[in-house]
mmCIF file of C-alpha atoms and ligand atoms in Angstrom:
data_model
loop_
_atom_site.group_PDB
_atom_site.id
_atom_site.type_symbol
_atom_site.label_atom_id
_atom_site.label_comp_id
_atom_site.label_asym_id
_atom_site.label_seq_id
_atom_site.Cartn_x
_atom_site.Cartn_y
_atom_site.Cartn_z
ATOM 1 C CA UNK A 410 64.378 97.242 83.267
ATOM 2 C CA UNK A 411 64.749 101.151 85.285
ATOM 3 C CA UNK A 412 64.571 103.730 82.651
ATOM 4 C CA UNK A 413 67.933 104.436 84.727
ATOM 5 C CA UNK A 414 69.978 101.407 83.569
ATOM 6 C CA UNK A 415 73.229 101.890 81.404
ATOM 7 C CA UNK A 416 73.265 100.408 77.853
ATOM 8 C CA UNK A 417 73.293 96.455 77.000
ATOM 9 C CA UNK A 418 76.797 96.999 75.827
ATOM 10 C CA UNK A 419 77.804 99.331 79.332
ATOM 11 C CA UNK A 420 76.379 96.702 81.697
ATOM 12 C CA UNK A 421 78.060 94.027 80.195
ATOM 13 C CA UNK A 422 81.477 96.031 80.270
ATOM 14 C CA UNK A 423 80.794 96.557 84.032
ATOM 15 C CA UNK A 424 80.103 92.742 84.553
ATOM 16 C CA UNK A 425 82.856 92.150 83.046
ATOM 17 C CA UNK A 426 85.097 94.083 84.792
ATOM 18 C CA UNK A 427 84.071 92.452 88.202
ATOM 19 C CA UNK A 428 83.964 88.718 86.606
ATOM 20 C CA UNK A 429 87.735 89.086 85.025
ATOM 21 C CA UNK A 430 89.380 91.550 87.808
ATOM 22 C CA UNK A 431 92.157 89.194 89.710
ATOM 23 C CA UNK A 432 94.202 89.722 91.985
ATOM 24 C CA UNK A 433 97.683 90.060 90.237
ATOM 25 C CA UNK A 434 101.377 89.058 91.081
ATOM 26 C CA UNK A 435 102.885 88.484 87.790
ATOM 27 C CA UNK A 436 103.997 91.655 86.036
ATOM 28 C CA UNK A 437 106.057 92.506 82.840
ATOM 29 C CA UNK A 438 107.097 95.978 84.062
ATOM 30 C CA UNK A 439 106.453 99.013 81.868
ATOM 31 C CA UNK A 440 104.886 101.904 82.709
ATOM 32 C CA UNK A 441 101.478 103.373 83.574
ATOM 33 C CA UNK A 442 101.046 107.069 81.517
ATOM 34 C CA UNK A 443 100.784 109.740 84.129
ATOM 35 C CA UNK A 444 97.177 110.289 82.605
ATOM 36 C CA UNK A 445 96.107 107.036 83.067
ATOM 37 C CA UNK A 446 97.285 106.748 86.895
ATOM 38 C CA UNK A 447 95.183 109.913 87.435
ATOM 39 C CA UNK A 448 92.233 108.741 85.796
ATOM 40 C CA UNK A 449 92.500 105.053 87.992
ATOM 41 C CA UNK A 450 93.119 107.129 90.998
ATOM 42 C CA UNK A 451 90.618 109.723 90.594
ATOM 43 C CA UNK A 452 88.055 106.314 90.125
ATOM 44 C CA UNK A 453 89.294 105.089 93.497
ATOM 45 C CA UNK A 454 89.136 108.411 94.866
ATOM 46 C CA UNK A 455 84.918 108.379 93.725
ATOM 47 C CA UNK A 456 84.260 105.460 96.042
ATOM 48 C CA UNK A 457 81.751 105.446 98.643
ATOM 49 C CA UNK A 458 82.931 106.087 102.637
ATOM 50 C CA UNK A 459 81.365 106.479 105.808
ATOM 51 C CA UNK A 460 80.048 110.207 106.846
ATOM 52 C CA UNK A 461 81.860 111.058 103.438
ATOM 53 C CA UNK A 462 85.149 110.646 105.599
ATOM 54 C CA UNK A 463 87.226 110.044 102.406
ATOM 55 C CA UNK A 464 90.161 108.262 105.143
ATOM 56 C CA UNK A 465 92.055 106.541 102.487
ATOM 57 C CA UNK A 466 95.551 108.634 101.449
ATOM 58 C CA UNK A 467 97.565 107.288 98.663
ATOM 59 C CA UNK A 468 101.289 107.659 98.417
ATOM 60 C CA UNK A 469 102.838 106.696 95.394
ATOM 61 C CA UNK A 470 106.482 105.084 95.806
ATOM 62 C CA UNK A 471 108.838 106.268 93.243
ATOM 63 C CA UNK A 472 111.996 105.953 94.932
ATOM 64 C CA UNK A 473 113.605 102.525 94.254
ATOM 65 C CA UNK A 474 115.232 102.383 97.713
ATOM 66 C CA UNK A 475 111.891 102.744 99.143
ATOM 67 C CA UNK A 476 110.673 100.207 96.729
ATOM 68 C CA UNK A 477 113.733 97.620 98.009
ATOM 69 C CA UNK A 478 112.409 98.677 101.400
ATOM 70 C CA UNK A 479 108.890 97.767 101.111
ATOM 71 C CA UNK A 480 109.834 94.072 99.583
ATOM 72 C CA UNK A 481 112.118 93.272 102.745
ATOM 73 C CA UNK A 482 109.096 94.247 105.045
ATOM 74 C CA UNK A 483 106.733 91.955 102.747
ATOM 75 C CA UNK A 484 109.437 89.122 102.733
ATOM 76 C CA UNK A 485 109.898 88.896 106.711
ATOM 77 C CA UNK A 486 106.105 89.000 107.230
ATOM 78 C CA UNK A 487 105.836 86.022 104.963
ATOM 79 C CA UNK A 488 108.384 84.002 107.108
ATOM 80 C CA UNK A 489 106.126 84.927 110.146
ATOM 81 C CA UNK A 490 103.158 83.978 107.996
ATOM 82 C CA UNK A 491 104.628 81.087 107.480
ATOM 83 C CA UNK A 492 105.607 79.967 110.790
ATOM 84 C CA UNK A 493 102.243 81.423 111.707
ATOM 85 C CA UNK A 494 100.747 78.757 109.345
ATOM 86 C CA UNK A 495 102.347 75.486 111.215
ATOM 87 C CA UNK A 496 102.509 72.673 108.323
ATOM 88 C CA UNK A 497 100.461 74.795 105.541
ATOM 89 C CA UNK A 498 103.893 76.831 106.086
ATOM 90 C CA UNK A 499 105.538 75.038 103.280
ATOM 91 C CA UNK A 500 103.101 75.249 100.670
ATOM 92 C CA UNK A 501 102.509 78.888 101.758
ATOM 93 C CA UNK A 502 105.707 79.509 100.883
ATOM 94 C CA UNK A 503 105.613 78.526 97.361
ATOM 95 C CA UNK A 504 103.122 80.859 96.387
ATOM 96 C CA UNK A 505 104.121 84.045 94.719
ATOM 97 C CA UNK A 506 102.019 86.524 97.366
ATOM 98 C CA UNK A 507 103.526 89.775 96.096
ATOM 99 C CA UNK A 508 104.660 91.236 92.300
ATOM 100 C CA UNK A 509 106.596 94.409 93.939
ATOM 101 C CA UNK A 510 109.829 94.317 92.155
ATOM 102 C CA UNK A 511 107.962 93.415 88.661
ATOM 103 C CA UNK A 512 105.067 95.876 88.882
ATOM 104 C CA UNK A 513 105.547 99.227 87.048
ATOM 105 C CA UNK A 514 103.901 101.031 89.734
ATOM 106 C CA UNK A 515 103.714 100.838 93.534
ATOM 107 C CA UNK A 516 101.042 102.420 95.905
ATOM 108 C CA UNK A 517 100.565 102.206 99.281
ATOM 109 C CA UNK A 518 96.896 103.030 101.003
ATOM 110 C CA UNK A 519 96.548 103.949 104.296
ATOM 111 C CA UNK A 520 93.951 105.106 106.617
ATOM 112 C CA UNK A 521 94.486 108.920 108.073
ATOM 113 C CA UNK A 522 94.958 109.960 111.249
ATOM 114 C CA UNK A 523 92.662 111.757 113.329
ATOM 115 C CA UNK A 524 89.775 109.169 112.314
ATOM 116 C CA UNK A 525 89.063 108.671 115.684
ATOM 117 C CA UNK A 526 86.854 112.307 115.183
ATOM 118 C CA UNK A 527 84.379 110.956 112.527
ATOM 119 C CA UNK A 528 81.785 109.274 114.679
ATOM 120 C CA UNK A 529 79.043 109.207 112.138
ATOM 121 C CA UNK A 530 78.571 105.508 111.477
ATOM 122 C CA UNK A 531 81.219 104.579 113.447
ATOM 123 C CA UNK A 532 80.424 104.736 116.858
ATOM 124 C CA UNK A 533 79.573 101.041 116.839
ATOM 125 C CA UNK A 534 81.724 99.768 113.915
ATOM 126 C CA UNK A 535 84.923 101.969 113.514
ATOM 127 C CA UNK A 536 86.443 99.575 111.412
ATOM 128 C CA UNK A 537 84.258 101.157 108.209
ATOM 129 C CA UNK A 538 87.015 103.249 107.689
ATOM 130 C CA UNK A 539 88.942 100.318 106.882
ATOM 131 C CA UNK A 540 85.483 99.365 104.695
ATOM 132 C CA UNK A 541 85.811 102.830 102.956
ATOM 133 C CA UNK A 542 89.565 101.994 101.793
ATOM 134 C CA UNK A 543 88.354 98.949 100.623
ATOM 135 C CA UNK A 544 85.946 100.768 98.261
ATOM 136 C CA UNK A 545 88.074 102.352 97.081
ATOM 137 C CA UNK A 546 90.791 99.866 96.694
ATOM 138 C CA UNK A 547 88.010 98.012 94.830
ATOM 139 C CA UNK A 548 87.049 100.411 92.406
ATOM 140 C CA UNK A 549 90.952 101.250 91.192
ATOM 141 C CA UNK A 550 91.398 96.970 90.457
ATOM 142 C CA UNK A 551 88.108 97.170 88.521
ATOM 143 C CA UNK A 552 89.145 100.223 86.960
ATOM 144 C CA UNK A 553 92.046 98.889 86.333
ATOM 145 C CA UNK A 554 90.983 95.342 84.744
ATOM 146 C CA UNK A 555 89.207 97.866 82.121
ATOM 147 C CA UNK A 556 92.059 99.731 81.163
ATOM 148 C CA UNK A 557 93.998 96.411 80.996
ATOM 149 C CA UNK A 558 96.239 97.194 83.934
ATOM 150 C CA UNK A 559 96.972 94.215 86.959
ATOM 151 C CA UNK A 560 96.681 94.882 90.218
ATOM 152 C CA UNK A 561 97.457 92.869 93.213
ATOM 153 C CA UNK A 562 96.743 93.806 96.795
ATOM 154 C CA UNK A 563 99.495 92.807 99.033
ATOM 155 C CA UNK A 564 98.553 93.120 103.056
ATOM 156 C CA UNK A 565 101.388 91.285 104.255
ATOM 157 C CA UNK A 566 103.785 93.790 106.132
ATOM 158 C CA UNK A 567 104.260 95.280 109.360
ATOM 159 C CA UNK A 568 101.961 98.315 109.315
ATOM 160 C CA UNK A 569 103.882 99.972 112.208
ATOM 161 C CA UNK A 570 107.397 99.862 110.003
ATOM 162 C CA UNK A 571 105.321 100.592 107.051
ATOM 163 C CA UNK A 572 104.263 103.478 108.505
ATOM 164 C CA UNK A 573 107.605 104.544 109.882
ATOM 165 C CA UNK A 574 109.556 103.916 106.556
ATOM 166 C CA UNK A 575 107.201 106.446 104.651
ATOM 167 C CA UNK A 576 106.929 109.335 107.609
ATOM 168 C CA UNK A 577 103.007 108.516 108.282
ATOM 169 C CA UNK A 578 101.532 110.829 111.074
ATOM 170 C CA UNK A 579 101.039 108.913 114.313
ATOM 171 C CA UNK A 580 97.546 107.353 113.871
ATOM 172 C CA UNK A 581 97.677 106.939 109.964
ATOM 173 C CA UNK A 582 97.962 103.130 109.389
ATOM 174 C CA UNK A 583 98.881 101.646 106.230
ATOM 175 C CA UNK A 584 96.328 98.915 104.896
ATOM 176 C CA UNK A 585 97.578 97.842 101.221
ATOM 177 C CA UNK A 586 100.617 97.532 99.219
ATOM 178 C CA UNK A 587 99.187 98.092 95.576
ATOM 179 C CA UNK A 588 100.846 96.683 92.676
ATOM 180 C CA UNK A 589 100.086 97.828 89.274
ATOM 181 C CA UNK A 590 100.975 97.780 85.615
ATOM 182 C CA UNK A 591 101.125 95.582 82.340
ATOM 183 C CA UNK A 592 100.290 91.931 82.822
ATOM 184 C CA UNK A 593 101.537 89.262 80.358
ATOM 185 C CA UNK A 594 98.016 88.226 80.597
ATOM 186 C CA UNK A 595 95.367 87.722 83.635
ATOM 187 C CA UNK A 596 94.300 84.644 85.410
ATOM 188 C CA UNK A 597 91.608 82.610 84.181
ATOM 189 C CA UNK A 598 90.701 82.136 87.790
ATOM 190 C CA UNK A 599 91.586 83.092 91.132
ATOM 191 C CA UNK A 600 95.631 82.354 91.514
ATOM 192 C CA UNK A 601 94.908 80.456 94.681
ATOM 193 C CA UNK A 602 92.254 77.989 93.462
ATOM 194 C CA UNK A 603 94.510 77.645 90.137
ATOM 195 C CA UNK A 604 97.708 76.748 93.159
ATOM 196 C CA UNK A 605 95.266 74.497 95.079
ATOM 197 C CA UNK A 606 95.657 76.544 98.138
ATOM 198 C CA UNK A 607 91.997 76.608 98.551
ATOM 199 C CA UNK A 608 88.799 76.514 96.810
ATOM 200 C CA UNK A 609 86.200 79.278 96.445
ATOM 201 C CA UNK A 610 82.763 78.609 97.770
ATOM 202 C CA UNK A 611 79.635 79.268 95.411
ATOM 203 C CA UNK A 612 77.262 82.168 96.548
ATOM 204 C CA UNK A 613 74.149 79.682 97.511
ATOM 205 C CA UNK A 614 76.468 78.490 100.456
ATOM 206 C CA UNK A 615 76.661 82.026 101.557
ATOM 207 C CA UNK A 616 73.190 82.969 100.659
ATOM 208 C CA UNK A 617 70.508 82.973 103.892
ATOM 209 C CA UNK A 618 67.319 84.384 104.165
ATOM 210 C CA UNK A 619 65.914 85.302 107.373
ATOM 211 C CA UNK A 620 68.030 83.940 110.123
ATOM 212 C CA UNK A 621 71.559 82.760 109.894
ATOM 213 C CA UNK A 622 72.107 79.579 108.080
ATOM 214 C CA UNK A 623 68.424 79.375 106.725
ATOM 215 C CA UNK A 624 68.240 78.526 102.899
ATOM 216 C CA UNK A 625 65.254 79.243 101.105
HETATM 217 C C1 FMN B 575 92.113 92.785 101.825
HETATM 218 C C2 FMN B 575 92.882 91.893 100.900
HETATM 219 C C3 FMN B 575 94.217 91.605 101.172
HETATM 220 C C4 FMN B 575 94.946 90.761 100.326
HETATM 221 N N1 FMN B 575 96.276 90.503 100.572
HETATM 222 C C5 FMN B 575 96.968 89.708 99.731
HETATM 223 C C6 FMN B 575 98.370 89.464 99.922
HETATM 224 O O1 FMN B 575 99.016 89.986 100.834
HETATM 225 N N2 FMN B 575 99.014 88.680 99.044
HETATM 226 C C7 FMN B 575 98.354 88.083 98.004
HETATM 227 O O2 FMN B 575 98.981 87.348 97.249
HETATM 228 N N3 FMN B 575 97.036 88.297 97.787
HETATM 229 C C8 FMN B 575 96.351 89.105 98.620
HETATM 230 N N4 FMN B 575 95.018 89.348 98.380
HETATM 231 C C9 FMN B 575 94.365 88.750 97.192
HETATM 232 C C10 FMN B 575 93.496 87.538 97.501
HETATM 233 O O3 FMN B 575 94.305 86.420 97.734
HETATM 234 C C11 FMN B 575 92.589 87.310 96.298
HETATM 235 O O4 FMN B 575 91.713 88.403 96.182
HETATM 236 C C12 FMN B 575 91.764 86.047 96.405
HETATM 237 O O5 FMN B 575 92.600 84.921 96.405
HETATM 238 C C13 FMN B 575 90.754 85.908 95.251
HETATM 239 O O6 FMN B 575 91.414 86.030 94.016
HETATM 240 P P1 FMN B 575 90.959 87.114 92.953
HETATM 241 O O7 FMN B 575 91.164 88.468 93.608
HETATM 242 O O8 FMN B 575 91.869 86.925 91.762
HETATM 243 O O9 FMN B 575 89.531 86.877 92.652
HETATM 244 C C14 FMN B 575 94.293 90.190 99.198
HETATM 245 C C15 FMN B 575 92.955 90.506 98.929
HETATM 246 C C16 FMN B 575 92.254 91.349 99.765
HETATM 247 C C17 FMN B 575 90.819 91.683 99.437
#
Protein backbone atom coordinates (compact mmCIF):
# COMPACT_ATOMS: atom_id res chain seq x y z
CA UNK A 1 0.00 0.00 0.00
CA UNK A 2 1.77 3.93 -0.98
CA UNK A 3 2.44 5.62 2.23
CA UNK A 4 0.23 8.15 0.03
CA UNK A 5 -3.10 6.26 0.14
CA UNK A 6 -6.22 7.80 1.97
CA UNK A 7 -7.65 5.90 5.00
CA UNK A 8 -9.53 2.32 4.80
CA UNK A 9 -12.64 4.21 5.67
CA UNK A 10 -11.78 7.32 2.79
CA UNK A 11 -11.13 4.80 0.01
CA UNK A 12 -14.06 2.98 0.57
CA UNK A 13 -16.20 6.31 0.63
CA UNK A 14 -14.56 7.12 -2.77
CA UNK A 15 -15.46 3.58 -4.17
CA UNK A 16 -18.46 4.07 -3.19
CA UNK A 17 -19.23 7.09 -4.63
CA UNK A 18 -18.28 5.81 -8.20
CA UNK A 19 -20.11 2.23 -7.61
CA UNK A 20 -23.62 4.01 -6.43
CA UNK A 21 -23.42 7.40 -8.65
CA UNK A 22 -26.45 6.97 -11.40
CA UNK A 23 -27.53 8.78 -13.68
CA UNK A 24 -30.83 10.37 -12.31
CA UNK A 25 -34.32 11.36 -13.80
CA UNK A 26 -36.60 10.97 -10.96
CA UNK A 27 -36.62 13.93 -8.59
CA UNK A 28 -38.76 15.06 -5.53
CA UNK A 29 -37.94 18.77 -5.94
CA UNK A 30 -36.56 20.73 -2.98
CA UNK A 31 -33.78 22.66 -2.87
CA UNK A 32 -29.97 22.52 -2.94
CA UNK A 33 -28.47 25.17 0.03
CA UNK A 34 -26.55 27.83 -1.77
CA UNK A 35 -23.47 26.37 0.25
CA UNK A 36 -23.81 23.13 -0.91
CA UNK A 37 -24.14 24.10 -4.79
CA UNK A 38 -20.83 25.98 -4.26
CA UNK A 39 -19.09 23.31 -2.65
CA UNK A 40 -20.41 20.61 -5.73
CA UNK A 41 -19.42 23.24 -8.16
CA UNK A 42 -16.21 24.26 -6.82
CA UNK A 43 -15.50 20.03 -6.95
CA UNK A 44 -16.38 20.14 -10.64
CA UNK A 45 -14.53 23.19 -11.09
CA UNK A 46 -11.08 21.02 -9.52
CA UNK A 47 -11.24 18.59 -12.42
CA UNK A 48 -8.48 17.87 -14.64
CA UNK A 49 -8.38 19.68 -18.44
CA UNK A 50 -6.14 19.86 -21.21
CA UNK A 51 -3.18 22.68 -21.10
CA UNK A 52 -5.16 23.65 -17.82
CA UNK A 53 -7.75 25.19 -20.37
CA UNK A 54 -10.53 25.07 -17.69
CA UNK A 55 -13.27 25.36 -21.11
CA UNK A 56 -16.24 24.27 -19.22
CA UNK A 57 -18.66 27.52 -18.08
CA UNK A 58 -21.60 26.78 -15.98
CA UNK A 59 -24.77 28.78 -16.07
CA UNK A 60 -27.20 28.13 -13.59
CA UNK A 61 -31.00 28.48 -14.81
CA UNK A 62 -33.12 30.14 -12.32
CA UNK A 63 -35.67 31.63 -14.38
CA UNK A 64 -38.68 29.27 -14.79
CA UNK A 65 -39.42 30.51 -18.33
CA UNK A 66 -36.02 29.54 -19.23
CA UNK A 67 -36.55 26.34 -17.42
CA UNK A 68 -40.06 25.73 -19.66
CA UNK A 69 -37.71 26.64 -22.50
CA UNK A 70 -35.06 24.17 -22.05
CA UNK A 71 -37.79 21.13 -21.64
CA UNK A 72 -39.45 22.05 -25.14
CA UNK A 73 -35.88 21.90 -26.75
CA UNK A 74 -35.27 18.41 -24.86
CA UNK A 75 -38.85 17.20 -25.88
CA UNK A 76 -38.49 17.92 -29.81
CA UNK A 77 -35.00 16.35 -29.85
CA UNK A 78 -36.51 13.24 -28.41
CA UNK A 79 -39.14 13.04 -31.27
CA UNK A 80 -36.11 13.33 -33.70
CA UNK A 81 -34.37 10.76 -31.54
CA UNK A 82 -36.99 8.83 -31.95
CA UNK A 83 -37.61 8.90 -35.52
CA UNK A 84 -33.84 8.77 -35.65
CA UNK A 85 -34.16 5.35 -33.89
CA UNK A 86 -36.55 3.57 -36.71
CA UNK A 87 -38.51 0.69 -34.67
CA UNK A 88 -36.41 1.10 -31.22
CA UNK A 89 -38.45 4.55 -31.62
CA UNK A 90 -41.27 3.25 -29.57
CA UNK A 91 -39.60 1.85 -26.73
CA UNK A 92 -37.30 4.93 -26.78
CA UNK A 93 -40.04 6.79 -26.14
CA UNK A 94 -41.14 5.27 -23.00
CA UNK A 95 -38.17 5.98 -21.19
CA UNK A 96 -38.06 8.91 -18.88
CA UNK A 97 -34.59 10.56 -20.55
CA UNK A 98 -34.82 13.86 -18.67
CA UNK A 99 -36.02 14.98 -14.78
CA UNK A 100 -36.02 18.92 -15.76
CA UNK A 101 -39.29 20.02 -14.44
CA UNK A 102 -38.79 17.76 -11.11
CA UNK A 103 -35.15 18.60 -10.36
CA UNK A 104 -34.55 21.41 -7.80
CA UNK A 105 -31.76 22.69 -9.73
CA UNK A 106 -30.85 23.11 -13.40
CA UNK A 107 -27.32 23.67 -14.97
CA UNK A 108 -26.26 23.86 -18.21
CA UNK A 109 -22.31 23.19 -19.24
CA UNK A 110 -20.90 24.41 -22.13
CA UNK A 111 -17.62 24.63 -23.76
CA UNK A 112 -16.16 28.45 -24.25
CA UNK A 113 -15.45 30.13 -27.08
CA UNK A 114 -12.22 31.00 -28.36
CA UNK A 115 -10.99 27.24 -27.72
CA UNK A 116 -9.85 27.07 -31.00
CA UNK A 117 -6.47 29.12 -29.34
CA UNK A 118 -5.44 26.33 -26.85
CA UNK A 119 -3.41 24.05 -29.06
CA UNK A 120 -1.57 22.28 -26.32
CA UNK A 121 -2.87 18.73 -26.58
CA UNK A 122 -5.16 19.50 -29.01
CA UNK A 123 -3.66 19.87 -32.15
CA UNK A 124 -4.48 16.26 -32.98
CA UNK A 125 -7.54 15.63 -30.75
CA UNK A 126 -9.51 18.95 -30.16
CA UNK A 127 -12.32 17.20 -28.93
CA UNK A 128 -10.42 17.00 -25.20
CA UNK A 129 -12.07 20.00 -24.48
CA UNK A 130 -15.18 18.20 -24.67
CA UNK A 131 -13.02 15.38 -22.42
CA UNK A 132 -12.22 18.24 -19.91
CA UNK A 133 -16.13 19.04 -19.43
CA UNK A 134 -16.60 15.63 -18.95
CA UNK A 135 -14.23 15.68 -15.94
CA UNK A 136 -15.69 17.83 -14.65
CA UNK A 137 -19.21 16.86 -15.22
CA UNK A 138 -17.95 13.63 -13.59
CA UNK A 139 -16.62 14.84 -10.54
CA UNK A 140 -19.96 17.16 -9.60
CA UNK A 141 -22.32 13.52 -10.04
CA UNK A 142 -19.77 11.83 -7.76
CA UNK A 143 -19.72 14.68 -5.60
CA UNK A 144 -22.98 14.75 -5.66
CA UNK A 145 -23.89 10.90 -4.93
CA UNK A 146 -21.83 11.81 -1.56
CA UNK A 147 -23.75 14.58 -0.49
CA UNK A 148 -26.90 12.56 -1.40
CA UNK A 149 -27.90 14.79 -4.27
CA UNK A 150 -29.15 13.08 -8.02
CA UNK A 151 -27.91 14.10 -10.94
CA UNK A 152 -28.79 13.24 -14.42
CA UNK A 153 -26.99 14.36 -17.54
CA UNK A 154 -29.35 15.15 -20.26
CA UNK A 155 -27.52 15.70 -23.93
CA UNK A 156 -30.53 15.63 -25.88
CA UNK A 157 -31.17 19.25 -27.31
CA UNK A 158 -30.25 21.33 -30.08
CA UNK A 159 -26.96 22.90 -29.00
CA UNK A 160 -27.32 25.74 -31.57
CA UNK A 161 -30.93 26.88 -29.88
CA UNK A 162 -29.44 26.03 -26.63
CA UNK A 163 -26.97 28.31 -27.16
CA UNK A 164 -29.16 31.02 -28.59
CA UNK A 165 -31.87 30.79 -25.78
CA UNK A 166 -29.14 31.56 -23.04
CA UNK A 167 -27.03 34.47 -25.11
CA UNK A 168 -23.78 32.07 -25.52
CA UNK A 169 -20.90 33.89 -27.44
CA UNK A 170 -20.58 32.57 -30.98
CA UNK A 171 -18.26 29.52 -30.56
CA UNK A 172 -19.40 28.53 -26.93
CA UNK A 173 -21.38 25.25 -27.39
CA UNK A 174 -23.51 23.83 -24.84
CA UNK A 175 -22.71 20.04 -23.96
CA UNK A 176 -25.06 19.03 -20.85
CA UNK A 177 -28.30 19.81 -19.36
CA UNK A 178 -27.59 18.99 -15.55
CA UNK A 179 -30.28 18.02 -13.32
CA UNK A 180 -29.86 18.06 -9.67
CA UNK A 181 -31.46 17.79 -6.27
CA UNK A 182 -33.23 15.37 -3.71
CA UNK A 183 -33.93 11.89 -5.01
CA UNK A 184 -36.70 9.71 -3.47
CA UNK A 185 -33.99 7.23 -3.56
CA UNK A 186 -31.21 6.10 -6.31
CA UNK A 187 -31.19 3.25 -8.68
CA UNK A 188 -29.95 0.02 -7.71
CA UNK A 189 -28.57 -0.17 -11.20
CA UNK A 190 -28.22 1.66 -14.26
CA UNK A 191 -32.01 2.95 -15.28
CA UNK A 192 -31.49 1.53 -18.72
CA UNK A 193 -30.46 -2.05 -17.88
CA UNK A 194 -33.31 -1.90 -15.03
CA UNK A 195 -35.85 -0.67 -18.52
CA UNK A 196 -34.24 -3.41 -20.67
CA UNK A 197 -33.05 -0.91 -23.12
CA UNK A 198 -29.72 -2.47 -23.09
CA UNK A 199 -27.32 -4.34 -21.08
CA UNK A 200 -23.94 -3.20 -19.72
CA UNK A 201 -20.91 -5.14 -20.78
CA UNK A 202 -18.40 -6.43 -17.99
CA UNK A 203 -14.83 -4.80 -18.07
CA UNK A 204 -12.94 -8.23 -19.28
CA UNK A 205 -14.85 -7.67 -22.67
CA UNK A 206 -13.28 -4.31 -22.85
CA UNK A 207 -10.02 -5.26 -21.35
CA UNK A 208 -6.96 -5.92 -24.15
CA UNK A 209 -3.50 -6.12 -23.69
CA UNK A 210 -1.18 -5.40 -26.37
CA UNK A 211 -3.02 -5.12 -29.60
CA UNK A 212 -6.67 -4.56 -30.08
CA UNK A 213 -8.90 -7.39 -29.22
CA UNK A 214 -6.04 -9.51 -27.55
CA UNK A 215 -7.06 -11.01 -24.07
CA UNK A 216 -4.52 -12.08 -21.83
C1 LIG B 1 -22.26 12.22 -22.11
C2 LIG B 1 -23.51 11.64 -21.53
C3 LIG B 1 -24.75 12.05 -22.02
C4 LIG B 1 -25.93 11.50 -21.51
N1 LIG B 1 -27.16 11.94 -21.96
C5 LIG B 1 -28.29 11.42 -21.43
C6 LIG B 1 -29.58 11.89 -21.84
O1 LIG B 1 -29.73 12.80 -22.65
N2 LIG B 1 -30.67 11.35 -21.27
C7 LIG B 1 -30.57 10.34 -20.35
O2 LIG B 1 -31.60 9.86 -19.88
N3 LIG B 1 -29.37 9.88 -19.94
C8 LIG B 1 -28.24 10.41 -20.45
N4 LIG B 1 -27.02 9.96 -20.01
C9 LIG B 1 -26.95 8.93 -18.95
C10 LIG B 1 -26.63 7.53 -19.45
O3 LIG B 1 -27.77 6.98 -20.06
C11 LIG B 1 -26.19 6.70 -18.25
O4 LIG B 1 -24.99 7.23 -17.76
C12 LIG B 1 -25.98 5.24 -18.59
O5 LIG B 1 -27.19 4.65 -18.97
C13 LIG B 1 -25.40 4.45 -17.40
O6 LIG B 1 -26.20 4.64 -16.26
P1 LIG B 1 -25.57 5.19 -14.91
O7 LIG B 1 -25.03 6.58 -15.21
O8 LIG B 1 -26.71 5.23 -13.92
O9 LIG B 1 -24.48 4.27 -14.52
C14 LIG B 1 -25.85 10.51 -20.50
C15 LIG B 1 -24.59 10.12 -20.01
C16 LIG B 1 -23.44 10.67 -20.51
C17 LIG B 1 -22.11 10.24 -19.95
Amino acid sequence: MSEFAFTDEQRAGVYRAISERRDMRHFSGGEVAPELLARLLEAAHQAPSVGLMQPWRFVRISRPELRNAIAELVEQERHLTAAALGERGEAFMKLKVEGIHDCAELLVVALMDGRETHVFGRRTLPEMDIASAACAIQNLWLAARAEGLGMGWVSLFDPDALANLLQMPVGAKPVAVICLGPVLEFYPAPMLKLEGWTEPRPLSELLFEDFWGQQS
